[in-house]
């Protein structure tokens, strides 16, 4: 509990701080078979397609579980059992994608990139030229391990030119960074309820290119993860195959309404960019140094070097910031000590100013004069 | 929308009607990495083990997604890749279990039983004697396809005597029917948040026998479904591997508190039995006939024969009952026209009386004089 007895603001990559209006939508129970709930499912699916201008080119399939469940489902559904997946790896979530692809028995190759750099379309080009057996490329749009904004447009262009499938984990970018299905060709793109749409966590969703959907039948060895099966059933009945997370879906529906009222993706990006600038400037004044070069930094989550001061210890720093009302996030880099601060959720520059102030007070409580790294 | 503009009461096998107190618990956002949330996860896990008296013999692993995700995860985690699963099939959910087991590549045999009868321990005995390669038996405690209460104790006894593993889908029975891990030997038992604990849907949980947990490493071909991996990570960190459905978990925590206050499983069963008796008596007075023999009927969900009157049509009947405030459920039998009425959720005999009255009015609106079957 923080000193003010108010709930802390989450500066994490999800779950996020959501609006009360979004949460209040959960104060009702819904029959999953009922026409009222079927209408909510249909409305959410249509709104999701609108966000990527994908009504003509794509379908969207919601799936129960966390975002990772949907990533696994996308690979299991889209990649044939004798397919070959190339994972463009510049972070922890890429490694997770490679692991789940390998585990389900798909041939998987990892193209390793520096976690402080964006993945490279030129390198992808070379991989695809060298190995004609690669059927699908997996990339992460915003790698929240460090916070890198990867070049979706250029990667998609290379895949399209070589006629290979592209699976995009857009978990942390969808609804904030621009993704236009009319300009970017992908077979599958994955996101989740509890990210930049500012819903609560509990379901993901996968956009599938209409042209590939029929061919996906029978790929998945998992019943629960079979997006083709989920899609066919949903088209036929309007219902989910298995019990949907009803309250999570109605919260997402309400969150999408607020997203639309705010002005959609451009407005959301503008707010997150404003949050990001406020954070970066305030933290710089305290001596903190971001890990990434600003040119590849997404305004989603920022990795900072840990302070060099010997009194710094993440857990104590975290607890202190929490006392002042803000939940930070640990770093996920293997070599360097860092911590992360999210810029997303139902918060604006006012909250980011307060967050910087909380960090300032946390440093003071720990007797640390400056956030400057070693 | 029903005429009274109040939300309808759900007489379905889940999602259920939950208390406002349970839903209000969702009006806060939680950091999944934070110690406050870790404490909720630990509290829920411990309370779940208490319900089956399983603190010494079992561990419990929560999993994101619907109950079916947890059933699939249990089979994927517990059964080795060269294992042989025997599914004791007396209904639609048994067939689903056989399908997911087959799909993931486990050798699967189905022992078919009449959907109007309980599964038979004697028949299981014969199957296990005839085929020594059967490593695991899958059964459903309460088959909500028709509503049958299957003989868990006797089936477990046969499995134990033959040294075969037992996986129990207790989705619709857990917390209502007695399950005592000190008296019943099982390798895995599965239930979910949105059933008789009266939480909201969005997560399942699997009890695993402590003695088998270590040997489960590496069985699952699915990363998301790997309960061993989820367990090891959770024991080490207190956290879920992937983003948990935070609001669903805190609602379950609050629902469990009310379950304990009510008097635990015996009290919940008593309330559901009272609901069941009120329903059966009221429906009998309207001419309706239950599908099952009362000796094998669980007080969870009741299948009724459709009225024989030619004016009966389920959709119209459903809409009429909904206008009077109650959501019924379609039948799931292949041969006979039926509908189902749940006895579970945060409702008591008063609501069941009202439900019968809603059915009476629905019949009147449809011009049907009696609920008697053909």
XYZ file of C-alpha atoms in Angstrom:
748
model
C 0.000 0.000 0.000
C 1.385 3.419 -0.826
C 1.280 6.125 1.825
C -1.777 7.816 0.327
C -3.787 4.558 0.411
C -4.656 5.093 -3.234
C -3.986 2.402 -5.766
C -0.622 2.850 -7.424
C -0.330 3.788 -11.107
C 1.178 1.002 -13.196
C 4.159 2.035 -15.320
C 4.539 -1.459 -16.708
C 4.102 -3.039 -20.148
C 0.760 -4.507 -19.029
C -1.374 -4.945 -17.063
C -1.836 -1.179 -17.309
C -3.753 1.422 -15.422
C -7.196 1.475 -17.001
C -10.014 3.972 -16.626
C -12.721 3.467 -14.030
C -15.216 3.486 -16.904
C -13.478 0.438 -18.412
C -13.512 -1.409 -15.110
C -17.111 -0.483 -14.305
C -18.151 -2.274 -17.500
C -17.269 -5.499 -15.669
C -20.055 -5.036 -13.089
C -22.445 -7.232 -15.027
C -22.594 -10.935 -15.858
C -23.181 -12.056 -19.424
C -24.395 -15.345 -20.845
C -21.834 -16.400 -23.415
C -24.503 -17.959 -25.609
C -26.790 -14.918 -25.461
C -27.398 -12.578 -28.394
C -26.368 -9.540 -26.309
C -22.936 -11.037 -25.757
C -22.676 -12.226 -29.359
C -23.243 -8.600 -30.351
C -20.373 -7.460 -28.121
C -18.030 -10.009 -29.692
C -19.032 -8.887 -33.183
C -18.635 -5.196 -32.320
C -15.180 -5.712 -30.826
C -14.014 -7.771 -33.810
C -15.213 -5.161 -36.266
C -13.624 -2.311 -34.308
C -10.306 -4.169 -34.184
C -10.298 -4.597 -37.956
C -11.035 -0.888 -38.363
C -7.906 0.003 -36.404
C -5.674 -1.611 -39.053
C -7.947 -0.766 -42.023
C -8.222 -4.496 -42.433
C -11.923 -5.114 -43.136
C -11.190 -6.214 -46.698
C -7.896 -7.992 -46.257
C -8.008 -9.653 -42.851
C -10.191 -11.405 -40.299
C -9.646 -11.195 -36.568
C -9.893 -14.093 -34.148
C -10.035 -13.446 -30.407
C -8.526 -16.033 -28.088
C -8.766 -16.634 -24.357
C -5.572 -16.348 -22.305
C -2.608 -14.000 -22.237
C -0.965 -12.483 -25.295
C 1.605 -15.261 -25.404
C -1.224 -17.763 -25.885
C -2.207 -15.850 -29.014
C 1.380 -15.747 -30.272
C 1.631 -19.499 -29.868
C -1.778 -19.936 -31.516
C -0.725 -17.778 -34.469
C 2.395 -19.863 -35.099
C 0.518 -23.136 -34.566
C -2.288 -22.109 -36.911
C -0.429 -20.311 -39.682
C 2.756 -22.364 -40.042
C 2.263 -25.831 -41.582
C 3.786 -28.706 -39.662
C 6.593 -28.945 -42.220
C 7.078 -25.175 -42.290
C 10.264 -23.382 -41.315
C 10.141 -20.365 -39.030
C 12.798 -17.670 -38.949
C 12.635 -15.600 -35.758
C 14.227 -12.150 -35.955
C 15.510 -11.986 -32.397
C 16.442 -8.769 -30.636
C 15.071 -9.466 -27.201
C 13.491 -11.653 -24.560
C 10.058 -11.869 -26.172
C 11.622 -12.945 -29.486
C 13.417 -15.724 -27.643
C 10.072 -16.781 -26.177
C 8.555 -16.927 -29.671
C 11.447 -19.085 -30.883
C 11.001 -21.366 -27.894
C 7.290 -21.955 -28.435
C 7.813 -22.535 -32.149
C 10.563 -25.069 -31.479
C 8.549 -26.782 -28.759
C 5.530 -27.343 -31.007
C 7.824 -29.061 -33.509
C 8.126 -26.406 -36.198
C 11.608 -26.132 -37.649
C 12.872 -22.873 -36.190
C 15.895 -20.762 -37.024
C 16.918 -17.750 -34.970
C 18.528 -14.704 -36.559
C 20.206 -12.986 -33.623
C 20.436 -9.215 -33.383
C 21.807 -6.940 -30.690
C 19.091 -6.177 -28.132
C 20.109 -2.515 -28.292
C 19.490 -2.392 -32.059
C 16.514 -2.780 -34.345
C 16.261 -5.912 -36.466
C 17.662 -5.448 -39.958
C 15.741 -5.822 -43.235
C 19.073 -6.255 -45.041
C 19.997 -9.144 -42.801
C 16.558 -10.690 -43.337
C 17.063 -10.335 -47.076
C 20.310 -12.283 -46.819
C 18.687 -15.007 -44.707
C 15.832 -15.466 -47.152
C 18.183 -15.539 -50.127
C 20.399 -18.096 -48.430
C 17.607 -20.415 -47.279
C 14.636 -21.005 -49.553
C 13.080 -23.386 -47.027
C 12.128 -20.549 -44.666
C 8.346 -20.350 -44.994
C 7.532 -17.824 -42.281
C 9.244 -14.932 -40.545
C 8.380 -13.964 -36.965
C 9.116 -10.465 -35.725
C 8.101 -8.314 -32.769
C 7.003 -4.795 -33.615
C 7.919 -3.267 -30.271
C 10.322 -5.509 -28.346
C 9.493 -4.583 -24.773
C 12.556 -6.424 -23.476
C 14.433 -3.178 -24.167
C 11.689 -1.115 -25.855
C 12.953 -1.167 -29.457
C 10.690 -0.070 -32.287
C 11.422 -2.607 -35.046
C 10.946 -1.632 -38.725
C 7.695 -3.415 -39.533
C 7.158 -1.799 -42.901
C 10.591 -2.681 -44.274
C 10.562 -6.224 -42.887
C 7.109 -6.826 -44.397
C 8.338 -5.509 -47.728
C 11.209 -8.010 -47.784
C 8.895 -10.907 -46.834
C 6.365 -9.913 -49.504
C 9.050 -9.655 -52.178
C 10.291 -13.145 -51.318
C 6.799 -14.574 -50.971
C 7.302 -15.666 -47.381
C 4.699 -15.431 -44.653
C 5.078 -12.839 -41.906
C 3.852 -13.209 -38.328
C 3.987 -9.984 -36.320
C 3.823 -9.856 -32.555
C 2.337 -6.370 -32.167
C 1.431 -6.903 -28.511
C 2.819 -3.639 -27.226
C 2.463 -1.516 -30.348
C -1.042 -2.230 -31.626
C -3.379 0.772 -31.311
C -0.437 3.069 -30.514
C 2.009 2.730 -33.423
C 0.492 2.881 -36.891
C -0.248 -0.467 -38.548
C -2.084 -0.188 -41.852
C -2.994 -3.505 -43.458
C -3.462 -1.739 -46.797
C 0.241 -0.891 -46.857
C 1.809 -3.680 -44.852
C 1.402 -7.311 -45.868
C 1.317 -9.836 -43.042
C -0.208 -13.285 -42.571
C -0.818 -12.873 -38.851
C -0.562 -10.014 -36.389
C -1.106 -10.485 -32.686
C -2.087 -8.178 -29.853
C -4.004 -8.385 -26.570
C -6.705 -6.710 -24.516
C -4.502 -5.390 -21.741
C -2.034 -3.335 -23.766
C -2.387 -0.066 -25.701
C -6.137 -0.457 -26.088
C -6.120 -0.052 -22.304
C -8.454 -2.943 -21.525
C -7.865 -5.459 -18.760
C -5.725 -8.556 -19.401
C -7.255 -11.957 -20.190
C -7.552 -12.321 -23.957
C -5.549 -11.849 -27.111
C -6.554 -11.529 -30.741
C -4.932 -12.439 -34.013
C -5.462 -10.813 -37.396
C -5.222 -13.402 -40.162
C -4.924 -12.549 -43.851
C -8.135 -13.679 -45.546
C -6.238 -15.406 -48.335
C -4.460 -17.796 -45.993
C -7.289 -18.673 -43.589
C -8.687 -21.697 -45.438
C -5.237 -23.252 -45.824
C -4.680 -23.069 -42.054
C -7.098 -25.900 -41.347
C -5.463 -28.797 -39.558
C -2.152 -27.094 -38.823
C -2.563 -26.776 -35.071
C -1.789 -29.743 -32.831
C -3.554 -27.906 -30.032
C -7.337 -27.730 -29.895
C -7.388 -24.677 -27.633
C -4.861 -22.831 -29.811
C -6.468 -23.606 -33.161
C -7.406 -20.187 -34.524
C -8.843 -21.695 -37.684
C -11.252 -23.764 -35.640
C -12.083 -20.770 -33.442
C -12.646 -18.646 -36.552
C -14.915 -21.114 -38.341
C -17.027 -21.655 -35.223
C -17.261 -17.929 -34.533
C -18.301 -17.128 -38.094
C -20.971 -19.814 -37.927
C -22.397 -19.081 -34.482
C -21.109 -15.670 -33.392
C -19.935 -17.448 -30.241
C -16.547 -18.423 -28.877
C -15.785 -22.169 -28.998
C -15.044 -22.372 -25.283
C -16.173 -20.185 -22.378
C -15.043 -16.629 -23.178
C -13.688 -14.276 -20.523
C -16.961 -12.342 -20.649
C -16.011 -9.538 -18.269
C -12.657 -9.022 -19.997
C -14.382 -8.728 -23.370
C -16.976 -6.185 -22.227
C -14.188 -4.166 -20.605
C -12.319 -4.250 -23.921
C -15.464 -3.147 -25.714
C -15.736 -0.162 -23.377
C -12.005 0.556 -23.704
C -12.288 0.581 -27.491
C -15.161 3.059 -27.252
C -12.894 5.404 -25.309
C -10.072 4.790 -27.785
C -12.391 5.880 -30.580
C -13.589 8.920 -28.619
C -9.988 9.945 -27.975
C -9.326 9.995 -31.714
C -8.047 6.503 -32.421
C -4.445 5.464 -32.988
C -2.993 8.884 -33.904
C -4.383 10.469 -30.731
C -3.250 7.581 -28.578
C 0.240 7.732 -30.047
C 0.354 11.491 -29.447
C -0.541 10.993 -25.784
C 2.037 8.236 -25.324
C 4.674 10.364 -27.070
C 3.847 13.180 -24.708
C 4.143 10.764 -21.778
C 7.457 9.562 -23.169
C 8.903 13.063 -23.581
C 7.823 14.063 -20.092
C 9.419 10.934 -18.675
C 12.675 11.205 -20.584
C 13.175 14.883 -19.802
C 12.329 14.463 -16.129
C 14.531 11.412 -15.717
C 17.413 13.115 -17.546
C 17.223 15.956 -15.024
C 17.705 13.321 -12.307
C 20.778 11.975 -14.107
C 19.168 8.816 -15.555
C 20.319 7.579 -18.942
C 18.075 5.603 -21.313
C 19.524 2.373 -22.654
C 18.426 2.826 -26.274
C 19.319 5.312 -28.941
C 16.253 7.622 -29.273
C 15.963 6.867 -33.001
C 14.874 3.271 -32.311
C 13.025 3.908 -29.051
C 9.271 3.269 -29.155
C 7.238 5.580 -26.903
C 5.852 2.485 -25.159
C 8.346 1.430 -22.539
C 11.736 2.910 -21.733
C 14.700 0.992 -20.373
C 16.963 3.042 -18.110
C 20.412 2.116 -16.898
C 20.447 1.488 -13.166
C 22.101 4.265 -11.166
C 25.805 3.687 -10.581
C 25.505 4.611 -6.896
C 26.400 1.635 -4.709
C 23.312 2.234 -2.567
C 21.080 1.347 -5.530
C 19.229 -1.926 -5.351
C 16.184 -2.472 -7.587
C 13.851 -3.960 -4.989
C 14.397 -1.068 -2.560
C 14.056 1.475 -5.377
C 10.843 -0.235 -6.526
C 9.378 -0.248 -3.020
C 10.231 3.405 -2.528
C 8.637 4.441 -5.835
C 5.588 2.372 -4.918
C 5.248 4.241 -1.614
C 4.961 7.382 -3.721
C 2.279 5.839 -5.893
C 4.015 4.313 -8.924
C 4.751 0.733 -9.941
C 7.958 0.448 -11.983
C 9.130 -2.636 -13.863
C 12.348 -4.631 -13.651
C 14.780 -4.743 -16.537
C 14.942 -7.793 -18.784
C 18.451 -7.482 -20.207
C 20.911 -10.196 -19.438
C 24.182 -8.258 -19.411
C 23.433 -4.832 -17.959
C 21.482 -3.781 -14.875
C 18.482 -1.751 -15.926
C 14.879 -1.002 -15.005
C 11.910 -0.177 -17.203
C 9.212 2.477 -17.103
C 6.066 2.180 -19.205
C 4.527 5.188 -20.965
C 1.222 3.475 -21.719
C -2.142 3.097 -20.010
C -4.871 5.538 -19.022
C -2.372 8.163 -17.928
C -1.101 11.447 -19.339
C 1.782 13.845 -18.869
C 0.449 14.908 -15.441
C 0.903 11.362 -14.173
C 4.331 11.152 -15.818
C 5.400 14.339 -14.041
C 4.242 12.756 -10.795
C 6.094 9.558 -11.685
C 9.333 11.460 -12.120
C 8.711 13.134 -8.787
C 8.148 9.714 -7.212
C 11.476 8.543 -8.630
C 13.129 11.690 -7.260
C 11.764 10.972 -3.782
C 12.709 7.290 -4.057
C 16.308 8.250 -4.825
C 16.323 10.621 -1.856
C 14.986 7.924 0.471
C 17.744 5.587 -0.689
C 20.369 8.305 -0.212
C 21.266 8.321 -3.891
C 22.328 11.719 -5.209
C 22.028 10.998 -8.927
C 20.466 8.477 -11.315
C 23.589 8.563 -13.489
C 24.848 5.102 -14.466
C 28.305 3.869 -13.557
C -33.058 -6.612 -22.642
C -35.723 -8.055 -20.363
C -38.814 -5.995 -19.630
C -37.630 -4.947 -16.203
C -34.353 -3.556 -17.615
C -32.479 -5.540 -15.000
C -29.721 -7.878 -15.993
C -30.996 -11.396 -16.489
C -30.016 -14.217 -14.138
C -27.840 -16.836 -15.836
C -29.088 -20.405 -15.495
C -26.199 -21.751 -17.503
C -23.207 -23.983 -16.722
C -20.948 -20.884 -16.705
C -20.501 -17.988 -16.956
C -22.731 -17.749 -13.899
C -24.467 -15.005 -12.023
C -21.896 -13.743 -9.524
C -22.326 -11.465 -6.527
C -21.802 -7.730 -6.858
C -19.099 -8.072 -4.209
C -17.168 -10.428 -6.506
C -17.479 -8.065 -9.452
C -16.599 -4.971 -7.420
C -13.252 -6.601 -6.623
C -12.374 -5.970 -10.281
C -12.486 -2.168 -9.863
C -8.738 -1.943 -9.328
C -5.697 -2.538 -11.515
C -2.869 -4.710 -10.258
C 0.753 -4.972 -11.320
C 1.378 -8.621 -12.059
C 4.945 -8.380 -10.790
C 3.977 -6.617 -7.577
C 4.109 -8.237 -4.134
C 0.440 -7.384 -3.493
C -0.616 -9.424 -6.519
C 1.833 -12.213 -5.712
C 0.113 -12.452 -2.331
C -3.299 -12.817 -4.016
C -1.993 -15.635 -6.218
C -0.545 -17.423 -3.183
C -3.742 -16.977 -1.166
C -5.939 -18.331 -3.947
C -3.669 -21.321 -4.524
C -3.657 -22.193 -0.845
C -7.438 -21.821 -0.544
C -7.960 -24.092 -3.560
C -5.816 -26.809 -1.999
C -7.804 -26.509 1.228
C -11.046 -27.252 -0.633
C -9.805 -30.736 -1.559
C -7.749 -31.273 1.627
C -4.803 -31.459 -0.722
C -2.083 -29.406 0.976
C 0.045 -32.511 1.610
C -0.685 -34.534 -1.492
C -1.133 -32.036 -4.329
C -0.007 -28.729 -5.789
C -2.271 -26.434 -7.748
C -1.295 -24.575 -10.906
C -3.503 -21.767 -12.229
C -3.621 -21.219 -15.967
C -4.899 -18.385 -18.151
C -7.787 -19.107 -20.522
C -11.019 -21.075 -20.303
C -11.457 -24.369 -18.506
C -10.824 -26.309 -21.702
C -7.360 -24.747 -21.877
C -6.649 -26.268 -18.474
C -8.005 -29.661 -19.523
C -5.724 -29.632 -22.543
C -2.821 -28.459 -20.381
C -3.427 -31.261 -17.882
C -3.322 -33.936 -20.586
C -0.315 -32.316 -22.294
C 1.596 -32.025 -19.018
C 0.715 -35.272 -17.264
C 0.639 -37.801 -20.108
C 4.051 -38.659 -21.596
C 4.316 -38.396 -25.362
C 4.236 -42.188 -25.618
C 1.408 -42.484 -23.117
C -2.004 -43.967 -23.867
C -5.147 -42.155 -22.783
C -8.474 -43.881 -22.172
C -11.376 -41.413 -22.184
C -14.522 -42.576 -20.389
C -17.059 -40.909 -22.657
C -20.631 -40.210 -21.663
C -21.107 -36.792 -23.200
C -20.036 -33.850 -25.316
C -17.278 -32.633 -22.997
C -15.758 -36.136 -22.880
C -15.658 -36.120 -26.678
C -13.872 -32.775 -26.546
C -11.265 -34.239 -24.164
C -10.706 -37.158 -26.527
C -10.340 -34.763 -29.440
C -7.711 -32.589 -27.777
C -5.775 -35.631 -26.606
C -5.787 -37.125 -30.110
C -4.866 -33.805 -31.708
C -1.781 -33.340 -29.533
C -0.586 -36.767 -30.622
C -1.264 -38.846 -27.533
C -2.588 -42.314 -28.314
C -6.244 -42.056 -27.317
C -8.910 -44.696 -26.860
C -12.539 -43.873 -26.204
C -14.741 -46.062 -24.030
C -18.246 -45.077 -25.051
C -21.118 -44.963 -22.574
C -24.727 -43.919 -22.942
C -25.073 -40.173 -22.325
C -28.079 -40.918 -20.106
C -25.990 -43.196 -17.865
C -23.032 -42.779 -15.560
C -19.693 -44.212 -16.640
C -19.069 -47.673 -15.248
C -16.167 -48.699 -12.965
C -16.748 -52.325 -13.997
C -16.321 -51.431 -17.637
C -13.171 -49.464 -16.810
C -11.866 -52.496 -14.946
C -12.358 -54.610 -18.065
C -10.643 -52.025 -20.276
C -7.616 -51.814 -17.999
C -7.353 -55.595 -17.732
C -7.576 -55.962 -21.501
C -5.034 -53.262 -22.371
C -1.948 -52.842 -20.212
C -0.710 -50.008 -22.409
C -3.327 -47.579 -21.082
C -1.304 -45.194 -18.935
C -3.962 -42.607 -18.067
C -7.718 -42.485 -17.684
C -9.681 -39.288 -18.333
C -13.113 -38.814 -16.797
C -15.510 -35.939 -16.206
C -16.951 -35.705 -12.723
C -20.125 -33.888 -13.733
C -20.793 -34.238 -17.464
C -22.733 -31.065 -18.165
C -23.690 -32.312 -21.613
C -26.608 -34.021 -19.865
C -25.778 -33.281 -16.220
C -24.648 -36.750 -15.078
C -22.834 -37.195 -11.781
C -20.115 -39.746 -12.596
C -18.753 -42.043 -9.849
C -15.382 -40.405 -9.147
C -14.590 -42.411 -6.047
C -15.121 -45.810 -7.680
C -13.331 -44.880 -10.904
C -10.352 -43.583 -8.905
C -10.279 -46.776 -6.912
C -10.041 -48.900 -10.093
C -7.267 -46.678 -11.497
C -5.314 -46.815 -8.231
C -5.607 -50.577 -8.039
C -4.264 -50.930 -11.571
C -1.579 -48.274 -11.067
C -2.851 -46.086 -13.880
C -2.965 -42.305 -13.792
C -6.316 -40.533 -13.459
C -7.138 -37.104 -14.906
C -10.427 -35.676 -13.649
C -12.278 -32.850 -15.335
C -14.093 -31.458 -12.311
C -15.011 -28.216 -14.044
C -18.659 -28.182 -13.017
C -18.419 -30.134 -9.774
C -15.448 -28.637 -7.952
C -16.458 -26.702 -4.810
C -19.987 -28.125 -4.988
C -19.617 -31.925 -4.978
C -17.249 -33.367 -2.406
C -13.723 -34.123 -3.642
C -11.333 -35.210 -0.902
C -7.771 -35.812 -2.044
C -7.110 -37.839 1.088
C -9.630 -40.444 -0.045
C -9.487 -40.160 -3.840
C -6.255 -40.708 -5.725
C -5.835 -38.664 -8.901
C -2.872 -37.349 -10.884
C -4.637 -34.239 -12.138
C -7.966 -32.575 -11.413
C -9.159 -29.546 -13.317
C -11.637 -26.766 -12.600
C -12.057 -23.088 -13.429
C -12.796 -19.693 -11.932
C -16.250 -19.197 -13.414
C -18.005 -22.312 -12.147
C -19.132 -23.378 -8.665
C -16.676 -21.069 -6.924
C -18.813 -18.345 -8.513
C -15.958 -16.241 -9.840
C -15.867 -14.719 -13.312
C -14.540 -16.744 -16.265
C -10.977 -16.327 -17.561
C -8.744 -18.824 -15.821
C -8.582 -22.480 -14.893
C -6.508 -24.384 -12.382
C -5.137 -27.882 -12.209
C -4.340 -29.910 -9.114
C -1.323 -32.142 -9.721
C -0.270 -34.960 -7.433
C 3.043 -33.970 -5.857
C 4.614 -37.348 -6.609
C 4.188 -36.953 -10.368
C 5.110 -33.276 -10.811
C 8.854 -33.704 -11.380
C 8.308 -36.416 -13.990
C 6.041 -34.095 -16.006
C 8.959 -31.962 -17.196
C 9.231 -31.894 -20.970
C 5.922 -33.632 -21.726
C 4.084 -30.625 -23.159
C 4.650 -29.623 -26.766
C 2.931 -26.336 -25.975
C 4.749 -23.607 -24.075
C 1.543 -21.885 -22.973
C 0.003 -25.163 -21.792
C 3.022 -26.477 -19.910
C 1.808 -26.707 -16.329
C 5.164 -28.030 -15.136
C 6.878 -24.928 -16.470
C 4.156 -22.699 -14.994
C 4.505 -24.503 -11.656
C 8.292 -24.274 -11.449
C 8.262 -20.583 -12.358
C 5.470 -19.833 -9.892
C 7.191 -21.655 -7.043
C 10.394 -19.741 -7.749
C 8.960 -16.254 -8.236
C 5.381 -16.291 -6.947
C 4.432 -14.878 -10.368
C 2.663 -16.272 -13.394
C 4.926 -16.963 -16.401
C 2.847 -14.817 -18.743
C 0.511 -11.898 -18.058
C -2.161 -13.166 -15.678
C -5.820 -12.149 -15.940
C -5.358 -9.916 -12.895
C -8.973 -8.811 -12.515
C -10.252 -12.370 -12.919
C -7.898 -13.584 -10.196
C -8.850 -10.890 -7.678
C -12.527 -11.632 -8.382
C -11.836 -15.312 -7.709
C -10.059 -14.390 -4.490
C -13.133 -12.440 -3.390
C -15.444 -15.250 -4.525
C -13.461 -17.779 -2.492
C -13.778 -15.559 0.579
C -17.569 -15.677 0.187
C -17.407 -19.425 -0.394
C -15.586 -19.805 2.915
C -18.026 -17.488 4.694
C -20.950 -19.504 3.370
C -19.512 -22.652 4.939
C -17.416 -24.128 2.150
C -18.323 -27.057 -0.069
C -21.025 -28.645 2.145
C -22.928 -25.352 2.365
C -22.585 -24.674 -1.321
C -23.815 -28.153 -2.176
C -26.774 -27.695 0.171
C -27.740 -24.449 -1.578
C -27.412 -25.994 -5.035
C -29.446 -29.008 -3.926
C -32.110 -26.682 -2.670
C -32.037 -24.840 -6.009
C -32.264 -28.163 -7.797
C -35.257 -29.389 -5.777
C -37.093 -26.100 -6.251
C -36.446 -26.260 -9.975
C -37.420 -29.896 -10.431
C -40.624 -29.585 -8.411
C -41.677 -26.374 -10.128
C -40.931 -27.677 -13.593
C -42.738 -30.955 -12.863
C -45.841 -28.938 -11.979
C -45.600 -27.389 -15.462
C -45.403 -30.838 -17.029
C -41.667 -30.855 -17.798
C -39.746 -34.093 -17.583
C -36.037 -34.294 -16.749
C -33.896 -36.344 -19.102
C -31.870 -38.169 -16.449
C -32.768 -40.645 -13.767
C -32.585 -38.694 -10.471
C -30.086 -41.192 -9.023
C -27.350 -40.047 -11.416
C -28.422 -36.396 -11.670
C -25.924 -33.886 -10.242
C -27.573 -30.785 -8.707
C -25.522 -28.653 -11.116
C -27.376 -28.519 -14.388
C -30.605 -30.254 -15.391
C -31.500 -31.384 -18.884
C -35.223 -31.282 -19.641
C -37.010 -32.835 -22.577
C -38.401 -30.184 -24.892
C -42.192 -29.837 -24.681
C -44.025 -32.018 -27.191
C -46.301 -29.134 -28.212
C -45.784 -28.266 -31.877
C -45.598 -24.546 -31.002
C -42.370 -25.162 -29.080
C -39.187 -23.823 -30.616
C -36.109 -23.335 -28.412
C -35.105 -19.874 -29.652
C -38.570 -18.431 -29.036
C -38.790 -20.155 -25.646
C -35.353 -18.808 -24.752
C -36.278 -15.251 -25.778
C -39.512 -15.397 -23.817
C -37.782 -16.648 -20.655
C -35.176 -13.928 -21.113
C -37.903 -11.284 -21.227
C -38.901 -12.516 -17.779
C -35.342 -12.234 -16.517
C -33.735 -15.648 -16.960
C -31.137 -16.975 -19.383
C -31.634 -20.682 -20.132
C -29.202 -22.916 -21.989
C -29.619 -25.047 -25.117
C -29.434 -28.816 -24.958
C -26.309 -30.621 -26.082
C -27.674 -34.074 -26.857
C -27.448 -35.312 -30.393
C -30.554 -37.509 -30.619
C -33.243 -35.854 -28.516
C -34.449 -32.261 -28.350
C -33.754 -30.874 -24.894
C -32.806 -27.713 -23.050
C -30.746 -27.196 -19.935
C -31.224 -25.190 -16.754
C -28.324 -24.530 -14.398
C -28.746 -24.650 -10.609
C -25.442 -22.935 -9.850
C -24.240 -19.379 -9.340
C -24.970 -16.725 -6.740
C -28.646 -17.602 -6.594
C -30.914 -19.400 -4.155
C -34.338 -21.033 -4.067
C -36.017 -17.621 -4.358
C -34.437 -17.103 -7.771
C -35.292 -20.658 -8.767
C -38.949 -20.046 -7.871
C -38.820 -16.952 -10.079
C -37.158 -18.973 -12.816
C -39.970 -21.493 -12.802
C -42.434 -18.625 -12.946
C -40.519 -17.173 -15.930
C -40.781 -20.540 -17.684
C -44.516 -20.623 -16.906
C -44.978 -17.194 -18.487
C -42.794 -18.135 -21.445
C -44.980 -21.184 -22.125
C -48.086 -18.988 -21.892
C -46.611 -16.457 -24.355
C -45.884 -19.261 -26.783
C -49.389 -20.662 -26.369
C -48.099 -23.942 -24.940
C -50.356 -25.528 -22.367
C -47.893 -28.018 -20.903
C -44.180 -28.716 -20.778
C -44.831 -32.441 -21.160
C -42.635 -34.112 -23.787
C -43.999 -35.899 -26.820
